[in-house]
GROMACS .gro file of C-alpha atoms in nm:
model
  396
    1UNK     CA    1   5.698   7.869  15.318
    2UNK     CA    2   5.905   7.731  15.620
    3UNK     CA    3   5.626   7.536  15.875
    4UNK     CA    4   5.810   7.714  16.209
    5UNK     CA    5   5.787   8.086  16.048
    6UNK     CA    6   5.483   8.060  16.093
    7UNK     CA    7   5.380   7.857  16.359
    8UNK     CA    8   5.585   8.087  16.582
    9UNK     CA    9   5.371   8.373  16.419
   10UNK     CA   10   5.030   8.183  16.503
   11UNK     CA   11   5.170   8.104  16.827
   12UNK     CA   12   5.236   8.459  16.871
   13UNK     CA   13   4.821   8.539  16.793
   14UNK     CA   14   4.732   8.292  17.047
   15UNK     CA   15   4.777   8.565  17.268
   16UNK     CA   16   4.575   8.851  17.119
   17UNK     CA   17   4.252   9.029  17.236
   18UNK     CA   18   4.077   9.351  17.243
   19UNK     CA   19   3.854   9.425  17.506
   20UNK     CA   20   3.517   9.675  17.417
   21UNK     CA   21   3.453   9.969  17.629
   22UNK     CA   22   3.064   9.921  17.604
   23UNK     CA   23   2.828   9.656  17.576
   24UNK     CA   24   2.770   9.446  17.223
   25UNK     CA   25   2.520   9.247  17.099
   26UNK     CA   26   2.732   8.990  16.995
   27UNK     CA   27   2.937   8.961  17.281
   28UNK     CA   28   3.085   8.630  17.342
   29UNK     CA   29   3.232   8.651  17.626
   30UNK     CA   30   3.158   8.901  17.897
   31UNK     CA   31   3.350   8.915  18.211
   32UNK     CA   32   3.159   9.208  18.450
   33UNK     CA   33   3.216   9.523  18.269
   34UNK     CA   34   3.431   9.431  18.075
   35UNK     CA   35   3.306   9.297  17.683
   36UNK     CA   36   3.497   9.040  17.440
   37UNK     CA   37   3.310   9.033  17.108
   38UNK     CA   38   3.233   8.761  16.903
   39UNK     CA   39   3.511   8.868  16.591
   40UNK     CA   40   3.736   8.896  16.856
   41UNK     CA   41   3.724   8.541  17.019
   42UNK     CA   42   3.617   8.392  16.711
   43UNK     CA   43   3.999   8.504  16.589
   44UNK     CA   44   4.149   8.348  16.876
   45UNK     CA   45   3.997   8.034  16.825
   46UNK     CA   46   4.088   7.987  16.410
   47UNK     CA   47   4.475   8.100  16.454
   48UNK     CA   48   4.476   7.822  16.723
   49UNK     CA   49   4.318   7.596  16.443
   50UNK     CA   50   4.559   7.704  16.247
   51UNK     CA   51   4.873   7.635  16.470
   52UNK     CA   52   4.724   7.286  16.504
   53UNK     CA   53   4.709   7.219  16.127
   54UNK     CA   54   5.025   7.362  16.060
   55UNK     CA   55   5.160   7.083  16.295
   56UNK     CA   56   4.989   6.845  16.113
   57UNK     CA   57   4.755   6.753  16.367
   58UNK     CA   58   4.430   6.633  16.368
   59UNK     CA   59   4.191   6.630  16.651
   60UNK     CA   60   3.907   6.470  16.770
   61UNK     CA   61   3.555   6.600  16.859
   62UNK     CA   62   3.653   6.600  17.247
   63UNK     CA   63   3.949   6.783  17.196
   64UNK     CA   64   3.818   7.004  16.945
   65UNK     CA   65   3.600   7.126  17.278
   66UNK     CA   66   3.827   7.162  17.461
   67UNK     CA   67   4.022   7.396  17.250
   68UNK     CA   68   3.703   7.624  17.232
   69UNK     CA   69   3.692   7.589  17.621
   70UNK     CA   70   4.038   7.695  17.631
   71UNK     CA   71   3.964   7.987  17.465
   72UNK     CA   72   3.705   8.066  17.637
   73UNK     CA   73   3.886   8.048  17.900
   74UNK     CA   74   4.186   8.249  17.797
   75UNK     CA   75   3.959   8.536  17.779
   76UNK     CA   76   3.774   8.488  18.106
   77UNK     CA   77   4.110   8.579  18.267
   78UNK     CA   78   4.153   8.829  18.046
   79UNK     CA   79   3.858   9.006  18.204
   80UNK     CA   80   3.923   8.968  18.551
   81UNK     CA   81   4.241   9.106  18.470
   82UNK     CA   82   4.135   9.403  18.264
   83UNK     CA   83   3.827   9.448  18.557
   84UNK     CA   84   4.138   9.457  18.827
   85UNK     CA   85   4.321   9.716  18.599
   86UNK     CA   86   3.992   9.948  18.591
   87UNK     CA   87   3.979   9.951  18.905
   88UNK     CA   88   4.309  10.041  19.054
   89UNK     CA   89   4.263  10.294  18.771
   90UNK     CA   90   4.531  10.147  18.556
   91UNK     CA   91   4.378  10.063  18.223
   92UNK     CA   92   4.355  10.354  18.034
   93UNK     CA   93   4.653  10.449  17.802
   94UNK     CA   94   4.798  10.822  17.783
   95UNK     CA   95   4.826  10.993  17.428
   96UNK     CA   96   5.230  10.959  17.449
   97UNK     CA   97   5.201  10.593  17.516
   98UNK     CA   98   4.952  10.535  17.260
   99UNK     CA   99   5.170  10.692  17.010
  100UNK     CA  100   5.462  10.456  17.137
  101UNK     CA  101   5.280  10.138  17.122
  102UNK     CA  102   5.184  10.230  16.763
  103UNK     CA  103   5.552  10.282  16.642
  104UNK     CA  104   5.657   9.959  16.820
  105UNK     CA  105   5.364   9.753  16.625
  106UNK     CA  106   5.480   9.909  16.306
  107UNK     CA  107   5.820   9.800  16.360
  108UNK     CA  108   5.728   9.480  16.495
  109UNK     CA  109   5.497   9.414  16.172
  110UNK     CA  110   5.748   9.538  15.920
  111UNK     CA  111   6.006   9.314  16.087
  112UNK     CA  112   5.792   9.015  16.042
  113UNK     CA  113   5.662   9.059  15.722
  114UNK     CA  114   6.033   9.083  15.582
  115UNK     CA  115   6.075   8.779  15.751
  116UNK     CA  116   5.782   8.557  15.654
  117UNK     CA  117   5.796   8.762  15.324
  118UNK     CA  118   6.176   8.591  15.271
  119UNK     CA  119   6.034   8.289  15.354
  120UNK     CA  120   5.715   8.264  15.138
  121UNK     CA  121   5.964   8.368  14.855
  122UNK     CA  122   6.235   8.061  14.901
  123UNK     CA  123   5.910   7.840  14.766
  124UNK     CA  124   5.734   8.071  14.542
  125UNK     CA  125   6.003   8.372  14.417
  126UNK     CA  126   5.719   8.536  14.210
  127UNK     CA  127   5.463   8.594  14.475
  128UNK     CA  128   5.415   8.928  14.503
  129UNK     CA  129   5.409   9.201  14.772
  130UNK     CA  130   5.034   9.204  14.765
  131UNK     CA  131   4.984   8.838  14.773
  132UNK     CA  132   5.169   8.802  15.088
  133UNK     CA  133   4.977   9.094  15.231
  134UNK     CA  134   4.672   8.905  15.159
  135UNK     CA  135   4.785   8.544  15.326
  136UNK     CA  136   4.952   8.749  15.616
  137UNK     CA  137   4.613   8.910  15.704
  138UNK     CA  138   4.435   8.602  15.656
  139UNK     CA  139   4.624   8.428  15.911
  140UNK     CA  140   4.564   8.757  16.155
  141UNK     CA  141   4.921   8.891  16.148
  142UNK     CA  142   4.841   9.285  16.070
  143UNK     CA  143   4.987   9.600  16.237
  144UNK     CA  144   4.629   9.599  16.481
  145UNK     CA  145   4.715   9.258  16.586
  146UNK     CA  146   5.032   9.356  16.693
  147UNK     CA  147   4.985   9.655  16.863
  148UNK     CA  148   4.733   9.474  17.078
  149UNK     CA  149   4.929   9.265  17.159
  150UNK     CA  150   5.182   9.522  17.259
  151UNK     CA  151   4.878   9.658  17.478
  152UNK     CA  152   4.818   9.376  17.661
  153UNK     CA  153   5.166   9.290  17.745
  154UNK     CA  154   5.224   9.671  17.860
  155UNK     CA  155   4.869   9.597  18.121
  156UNK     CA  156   5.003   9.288  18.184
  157UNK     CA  157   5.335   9.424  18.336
  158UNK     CA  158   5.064   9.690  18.484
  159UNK     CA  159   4.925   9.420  18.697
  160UNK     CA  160   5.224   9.273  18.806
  161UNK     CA  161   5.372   9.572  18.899
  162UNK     CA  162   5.050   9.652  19.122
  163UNK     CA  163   5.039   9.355  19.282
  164UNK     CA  164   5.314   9.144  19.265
  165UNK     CA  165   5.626   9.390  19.264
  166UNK     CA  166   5.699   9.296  19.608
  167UNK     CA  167   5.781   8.944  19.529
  168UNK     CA  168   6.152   8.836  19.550
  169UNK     CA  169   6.358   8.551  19.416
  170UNK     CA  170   6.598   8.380  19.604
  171UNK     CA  171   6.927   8.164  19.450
  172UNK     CA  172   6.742   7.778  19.498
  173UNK     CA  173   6.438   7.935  19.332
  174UNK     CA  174   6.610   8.063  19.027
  175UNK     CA  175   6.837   7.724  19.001
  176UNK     CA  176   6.503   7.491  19.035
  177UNK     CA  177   6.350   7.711  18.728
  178UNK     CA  178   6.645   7.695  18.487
  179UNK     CA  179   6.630   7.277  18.589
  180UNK     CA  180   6.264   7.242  18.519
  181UNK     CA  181   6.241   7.470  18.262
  182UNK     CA  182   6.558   7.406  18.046
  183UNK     CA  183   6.791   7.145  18.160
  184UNK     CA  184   6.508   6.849  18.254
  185UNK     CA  185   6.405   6.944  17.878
  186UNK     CA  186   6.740   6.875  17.726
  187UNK     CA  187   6.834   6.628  17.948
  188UNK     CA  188   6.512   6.400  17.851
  189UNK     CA  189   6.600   6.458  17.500
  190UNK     CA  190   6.955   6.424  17.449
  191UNK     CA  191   7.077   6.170  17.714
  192UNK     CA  192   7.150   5.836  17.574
  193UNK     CA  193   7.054   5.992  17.201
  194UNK     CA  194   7.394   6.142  17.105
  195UNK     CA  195   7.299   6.120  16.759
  196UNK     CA  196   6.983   6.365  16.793
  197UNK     CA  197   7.261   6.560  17.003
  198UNK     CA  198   7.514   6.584  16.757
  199UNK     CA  199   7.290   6.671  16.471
  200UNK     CA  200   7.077   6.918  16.666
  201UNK     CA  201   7.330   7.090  16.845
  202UNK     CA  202   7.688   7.029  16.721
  203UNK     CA  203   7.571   7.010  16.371
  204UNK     CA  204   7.243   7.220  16.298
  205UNK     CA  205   7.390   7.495  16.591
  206UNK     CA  206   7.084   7.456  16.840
  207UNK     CA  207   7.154   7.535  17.218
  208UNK     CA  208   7.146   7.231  17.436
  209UNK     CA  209   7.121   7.348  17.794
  210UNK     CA  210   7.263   6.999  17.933
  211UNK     CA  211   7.504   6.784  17.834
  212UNK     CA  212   7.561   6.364  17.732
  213UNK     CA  213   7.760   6.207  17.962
  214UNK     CA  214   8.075   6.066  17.794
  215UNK     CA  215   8.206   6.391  17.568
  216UNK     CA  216   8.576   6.496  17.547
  217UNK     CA  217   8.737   6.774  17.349
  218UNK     CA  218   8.998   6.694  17.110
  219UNK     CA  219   9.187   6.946  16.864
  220UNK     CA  220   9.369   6.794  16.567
  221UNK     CA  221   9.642   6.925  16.292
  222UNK     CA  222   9.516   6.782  15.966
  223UNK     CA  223   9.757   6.824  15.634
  224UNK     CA  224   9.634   6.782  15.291
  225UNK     CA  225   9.729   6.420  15.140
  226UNK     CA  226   9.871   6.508  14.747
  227UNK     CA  227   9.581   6.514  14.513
  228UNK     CA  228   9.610   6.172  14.421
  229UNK     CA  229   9.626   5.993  14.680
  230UNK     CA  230   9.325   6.219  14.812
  231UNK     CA  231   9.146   6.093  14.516
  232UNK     CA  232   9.214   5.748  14.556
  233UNK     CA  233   9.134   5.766  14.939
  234UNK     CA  234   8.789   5.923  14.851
  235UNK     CA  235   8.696   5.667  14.576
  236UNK     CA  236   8.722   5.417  14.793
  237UNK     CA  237   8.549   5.536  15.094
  238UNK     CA  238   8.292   5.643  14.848
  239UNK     CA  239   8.287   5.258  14.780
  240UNK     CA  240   8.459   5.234  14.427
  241UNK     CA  241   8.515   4.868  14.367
  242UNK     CA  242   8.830   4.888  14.195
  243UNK     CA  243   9.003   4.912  14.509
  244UNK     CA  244   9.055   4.622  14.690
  245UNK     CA  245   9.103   4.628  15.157
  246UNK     CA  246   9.496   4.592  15.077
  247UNK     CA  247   9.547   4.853  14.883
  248UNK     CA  248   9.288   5.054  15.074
  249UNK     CA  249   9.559   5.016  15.371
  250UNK     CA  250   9.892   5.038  15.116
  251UNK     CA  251   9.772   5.376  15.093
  252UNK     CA  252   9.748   5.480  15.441
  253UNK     CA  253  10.111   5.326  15.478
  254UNK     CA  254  10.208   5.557  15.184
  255UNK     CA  255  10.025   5.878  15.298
  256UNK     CA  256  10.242   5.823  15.630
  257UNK     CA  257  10.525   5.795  15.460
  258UNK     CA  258  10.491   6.067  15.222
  259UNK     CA  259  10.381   6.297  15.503
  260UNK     CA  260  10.618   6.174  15.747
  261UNK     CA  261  10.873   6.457  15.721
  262UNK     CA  262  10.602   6.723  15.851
  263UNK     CA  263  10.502   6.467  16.118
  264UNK     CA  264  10.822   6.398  16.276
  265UNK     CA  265  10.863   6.764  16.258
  266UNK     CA  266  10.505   6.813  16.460
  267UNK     CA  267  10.613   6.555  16.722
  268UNK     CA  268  11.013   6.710  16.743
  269UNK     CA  269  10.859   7.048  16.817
  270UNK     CA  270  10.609   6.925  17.092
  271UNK     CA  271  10.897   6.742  17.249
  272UNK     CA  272  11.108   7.059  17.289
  273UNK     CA  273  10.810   7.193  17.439
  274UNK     CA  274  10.611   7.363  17.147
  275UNK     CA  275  10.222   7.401  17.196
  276UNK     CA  276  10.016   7.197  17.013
  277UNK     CA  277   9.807   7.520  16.951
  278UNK     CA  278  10.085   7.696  16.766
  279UNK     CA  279  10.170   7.400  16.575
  280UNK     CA  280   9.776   7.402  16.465
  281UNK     CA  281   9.853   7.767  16.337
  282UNK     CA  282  10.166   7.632  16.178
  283UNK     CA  283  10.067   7.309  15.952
  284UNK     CA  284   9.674   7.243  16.012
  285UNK     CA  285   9.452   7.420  15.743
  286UNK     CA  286   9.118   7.318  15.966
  287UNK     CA  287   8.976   7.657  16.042
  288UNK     CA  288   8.615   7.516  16.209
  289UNK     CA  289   8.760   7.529  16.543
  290UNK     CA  290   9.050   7.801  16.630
  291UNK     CA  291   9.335   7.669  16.788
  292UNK     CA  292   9.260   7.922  17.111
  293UNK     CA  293   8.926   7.761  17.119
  294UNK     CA  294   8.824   7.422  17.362
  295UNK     CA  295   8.816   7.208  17.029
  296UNK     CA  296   8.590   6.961  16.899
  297UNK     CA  297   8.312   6.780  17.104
  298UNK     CA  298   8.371   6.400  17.052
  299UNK     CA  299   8.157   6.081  17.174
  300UNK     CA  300   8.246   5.718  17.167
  301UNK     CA  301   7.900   5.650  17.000
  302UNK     CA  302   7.946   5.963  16.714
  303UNK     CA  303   7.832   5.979  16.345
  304UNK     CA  304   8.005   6.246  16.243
  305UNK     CA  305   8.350   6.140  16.239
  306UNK     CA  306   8.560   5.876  16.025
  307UNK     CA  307   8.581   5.582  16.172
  308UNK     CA  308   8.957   5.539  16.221
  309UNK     CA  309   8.974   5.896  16.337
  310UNK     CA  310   8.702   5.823  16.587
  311UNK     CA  311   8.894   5.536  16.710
  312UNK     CA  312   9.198   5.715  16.752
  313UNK     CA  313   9.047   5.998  16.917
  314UNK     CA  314   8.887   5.759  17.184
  315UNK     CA  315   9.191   5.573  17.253
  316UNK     CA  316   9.370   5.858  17.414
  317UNK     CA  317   9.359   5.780  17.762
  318UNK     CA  318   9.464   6.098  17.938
  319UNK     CA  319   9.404   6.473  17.896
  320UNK     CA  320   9.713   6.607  17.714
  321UNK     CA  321   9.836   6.277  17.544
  322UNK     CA  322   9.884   6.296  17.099
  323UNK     CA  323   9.767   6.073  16.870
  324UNK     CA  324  10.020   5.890  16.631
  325UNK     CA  325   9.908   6.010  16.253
  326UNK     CA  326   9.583   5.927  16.147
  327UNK     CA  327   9.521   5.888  15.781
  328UNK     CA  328   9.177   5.938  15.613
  329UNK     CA  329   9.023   6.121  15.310
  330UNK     CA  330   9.056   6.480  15.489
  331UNK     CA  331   9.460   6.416  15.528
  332UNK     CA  332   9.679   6.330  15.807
  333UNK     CA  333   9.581   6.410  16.125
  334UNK     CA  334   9.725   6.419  16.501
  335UNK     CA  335   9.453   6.431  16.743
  336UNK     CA  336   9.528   6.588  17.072
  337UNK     CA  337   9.290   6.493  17.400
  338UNK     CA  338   9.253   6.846  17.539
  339UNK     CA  339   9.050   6.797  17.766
  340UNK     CA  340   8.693   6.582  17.953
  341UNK     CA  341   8.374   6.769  17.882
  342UNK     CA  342   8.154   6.798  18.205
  343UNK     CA  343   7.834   6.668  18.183
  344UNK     CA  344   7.527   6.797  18.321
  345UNK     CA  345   7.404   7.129  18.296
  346UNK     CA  346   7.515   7.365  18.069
  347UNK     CA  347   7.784   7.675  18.259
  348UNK     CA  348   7.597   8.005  18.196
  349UNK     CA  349   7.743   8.332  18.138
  350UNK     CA  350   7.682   8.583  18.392
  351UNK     CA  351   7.493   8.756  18.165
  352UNK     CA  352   7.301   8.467  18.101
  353UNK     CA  353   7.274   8.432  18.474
  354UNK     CA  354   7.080   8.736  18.474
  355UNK     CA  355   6.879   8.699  18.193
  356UNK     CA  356   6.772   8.361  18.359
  357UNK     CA  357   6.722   8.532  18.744
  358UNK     CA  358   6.472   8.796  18.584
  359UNK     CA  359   6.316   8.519  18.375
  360UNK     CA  360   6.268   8.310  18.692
  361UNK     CA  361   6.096   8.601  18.855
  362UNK     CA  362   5.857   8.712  18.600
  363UNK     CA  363   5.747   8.332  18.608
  364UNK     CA  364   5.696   8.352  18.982
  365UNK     CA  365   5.509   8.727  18.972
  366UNK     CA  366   5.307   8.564  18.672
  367UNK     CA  367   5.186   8.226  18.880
  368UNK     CA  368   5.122   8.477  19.138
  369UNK     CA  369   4.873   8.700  18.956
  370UNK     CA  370   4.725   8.406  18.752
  371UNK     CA  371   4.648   8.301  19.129
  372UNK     CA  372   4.490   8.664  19.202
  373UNK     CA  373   4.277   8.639  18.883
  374UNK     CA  374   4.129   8.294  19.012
  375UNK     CA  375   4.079   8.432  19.386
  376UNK     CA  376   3.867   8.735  19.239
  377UNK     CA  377   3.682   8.539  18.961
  378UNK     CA  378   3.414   8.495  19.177
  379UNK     CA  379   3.350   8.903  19.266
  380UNK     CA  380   3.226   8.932  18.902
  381UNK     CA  381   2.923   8.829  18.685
  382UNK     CA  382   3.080   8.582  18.383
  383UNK     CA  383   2.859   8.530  18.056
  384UNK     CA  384   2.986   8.307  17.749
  385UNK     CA  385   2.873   8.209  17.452
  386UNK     CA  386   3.061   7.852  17.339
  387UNK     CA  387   2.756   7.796  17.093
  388UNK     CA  388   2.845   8.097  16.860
  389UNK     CA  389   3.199   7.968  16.792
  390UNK     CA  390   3.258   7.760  16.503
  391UNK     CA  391   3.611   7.507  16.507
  392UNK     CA  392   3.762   7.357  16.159
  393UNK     CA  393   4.021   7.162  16.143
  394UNK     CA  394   4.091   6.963  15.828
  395UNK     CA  395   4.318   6.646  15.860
  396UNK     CA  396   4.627   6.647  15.685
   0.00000   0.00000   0.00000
């Protein structure tokens, strides 16, 4: 099964509680009125085992406590939350939005099962439906789990719209959260790494919310060489011996040649004032980037590109200028310089914009009532029981 399946599923159960209406005798955490039984924290505490050993990380006695106190923790504020909710006379649930939250949990469950299901069968195709329904409720992902988690995020909003609804965001606000909390991230990872860049991003299709210094955009119209002088080309990038460095560069003298005809006709037409985009259309059978698109994302210190095409690419000087012909394995290619990438962070969409503004203020209305919780910890009577917990990791 894929690792980050299902770490982001354990990640997801981090989260999860259910708080008793009455008094238990095997309450482990109590927080006034409000009860958290010992199944219930007990849960919390092995899925975040769990996330830890899926990482492949071991920990030590001392940290080992403090996940339990963490925990622990996590459900204290849970309590003073759900005791706030009580009462302003906000935690009880209709019968319509039961029914709601139930349908959204079975969706939500069905979705992920599919999803982990898929995944658990790329490893093992003959697992079967009941297998999976057995490892999926061992690692706490059932229906219940979801739909309390559905509760808790519908109490949560419950909260901040009681308390915190008043709050505004202004424009420096919202551009210091998407630095902190997206750009500073990319920019510590990518800057000065354009290989981790290239493959994360440009290759594997990640979103990098900042951008290397140094990147250009370059579109190129590459013909097919004839089949064999392709082969020949390929056989000796591929490091067959037989081919010596002269004839490795009598070949690119001969691909010009024999492609010089459509060449000449590339650079007549752009002369007379032809686009390079419609001569794309015309001779280029490269379909990764359309010719209406920016083009390709190129760096001086690349790995993905051939060597003399890299060098060529780099050696345009100005926005606009053409390569001469550049011969290697993939055909003939003229490179146009379309254009200097800016660096820094990424341009965002406007809907992005707002995605990121309401993001922004749900992380200011959520500091805020994580600040509430603390201020009215005090006003009731806490009782925990770390010693009931038991915390396994095994290293891996």
């Amino acid at each position: 099964m894929k690792k980050q399946a299902w770490i982001s599923l354990l990640c997801c159960l981090l989260m999860l509680c259910c708080g008793a209406i009455a008094a238990q005798p095997d309450a482990a955490v109590r927080v006034g009125s409000v009860i958290y039984d010992l199944q219930t924290v007990q849960s919390a505490l092995t899925a975040s085992c769990l996330l830890y050993e899926a990482s492949g990380v071991s920990l030590n006695d001392a940290q080992k406590q403090q996940l339990a106190d963490s925990v622990l923790e996590h459900f204290i504020s849970l309590g003073v939350r759900e005791n706030l909710l009580r009462e302003a006379g906000q935690a009880d649930l209709d019968a319509q939005t039961q029914l709601l939250l139930d349908e959204q949990a079975r969706q939500a469950y069905e979705a992920a099962w599919q999803q982990l299901s898929a995944a658990i069968r790329e490893e093992s195709p003959d697992v079967s439906d009941e297998q999976i329904d057995a490892f999926l409720s061992d690692m706490g992902c059932t229906q219940d789990a979801y739909r309390q988690e559905m509760e808790l995020a519908l109490k949560n909003q419950r909260l901040l719209d009681l308390y915190c609804g008043e709050i505004t965001l202004s424009d420096a606000e919202a551009s210091e959260y998407y630095e902190q909390q997206f750009v500073s991230v990319c920019r510590d990872r990518y800057e000065g790494n354009i290989p981790l860049f290239e493959q994360e991003v440009l290759v594997d299709g990640g979103i990098s919310y900042y951008i290397p210094q140094g990147y250009r955009r370059i579109k190129h119209i590459v013909m097919a060489l004839p089949e064999d002088m392709a082969d020949r080309l390929s056989a000796l990038q591929s490091g067959a011996p037989s081919i010596s460095q002269s004839e490795w560069q009598a070949l690119f003298d001969a691909a010009g040649e024999v492609m010089k005809p459509k060449t000449d006709a590339i650079y007549q037409a752009l002369a007379s004032g032809e686009s390079f985009e419609g001569q794309m259309k015309l001779y280029s059978y490269d379909t990764g980037v359309a010719p209406e698109d920016a083009g390709y994302l190129i760096h001086a210190d690349s790995g993905l590109w051939d060597d003399g095409f890299l060098k060529a690419a780099m050696a345009l000087e100005h926005p606009g200028d053409v390569s001469e012909p550049v011969v290697t394995a993939a055909g003939i290619h003229i490179i146009l310089y379309a254009g200097d990438e800016p660096a820094g962070p990424l341009a965002l969409t406007q809907e992005q914009q707002d995605l990121l503004r309401q993001a922004a203020l749900t992380d200011k209305q959520t500091q805020a009532l994580q600040a509430l919780a603390s201020q009215h910890r005090s006003d009731y009577e806490i009782e925990t029981h770390p010693e009931w917990l038991t915390i396994s990791i095994e290293p891996r």
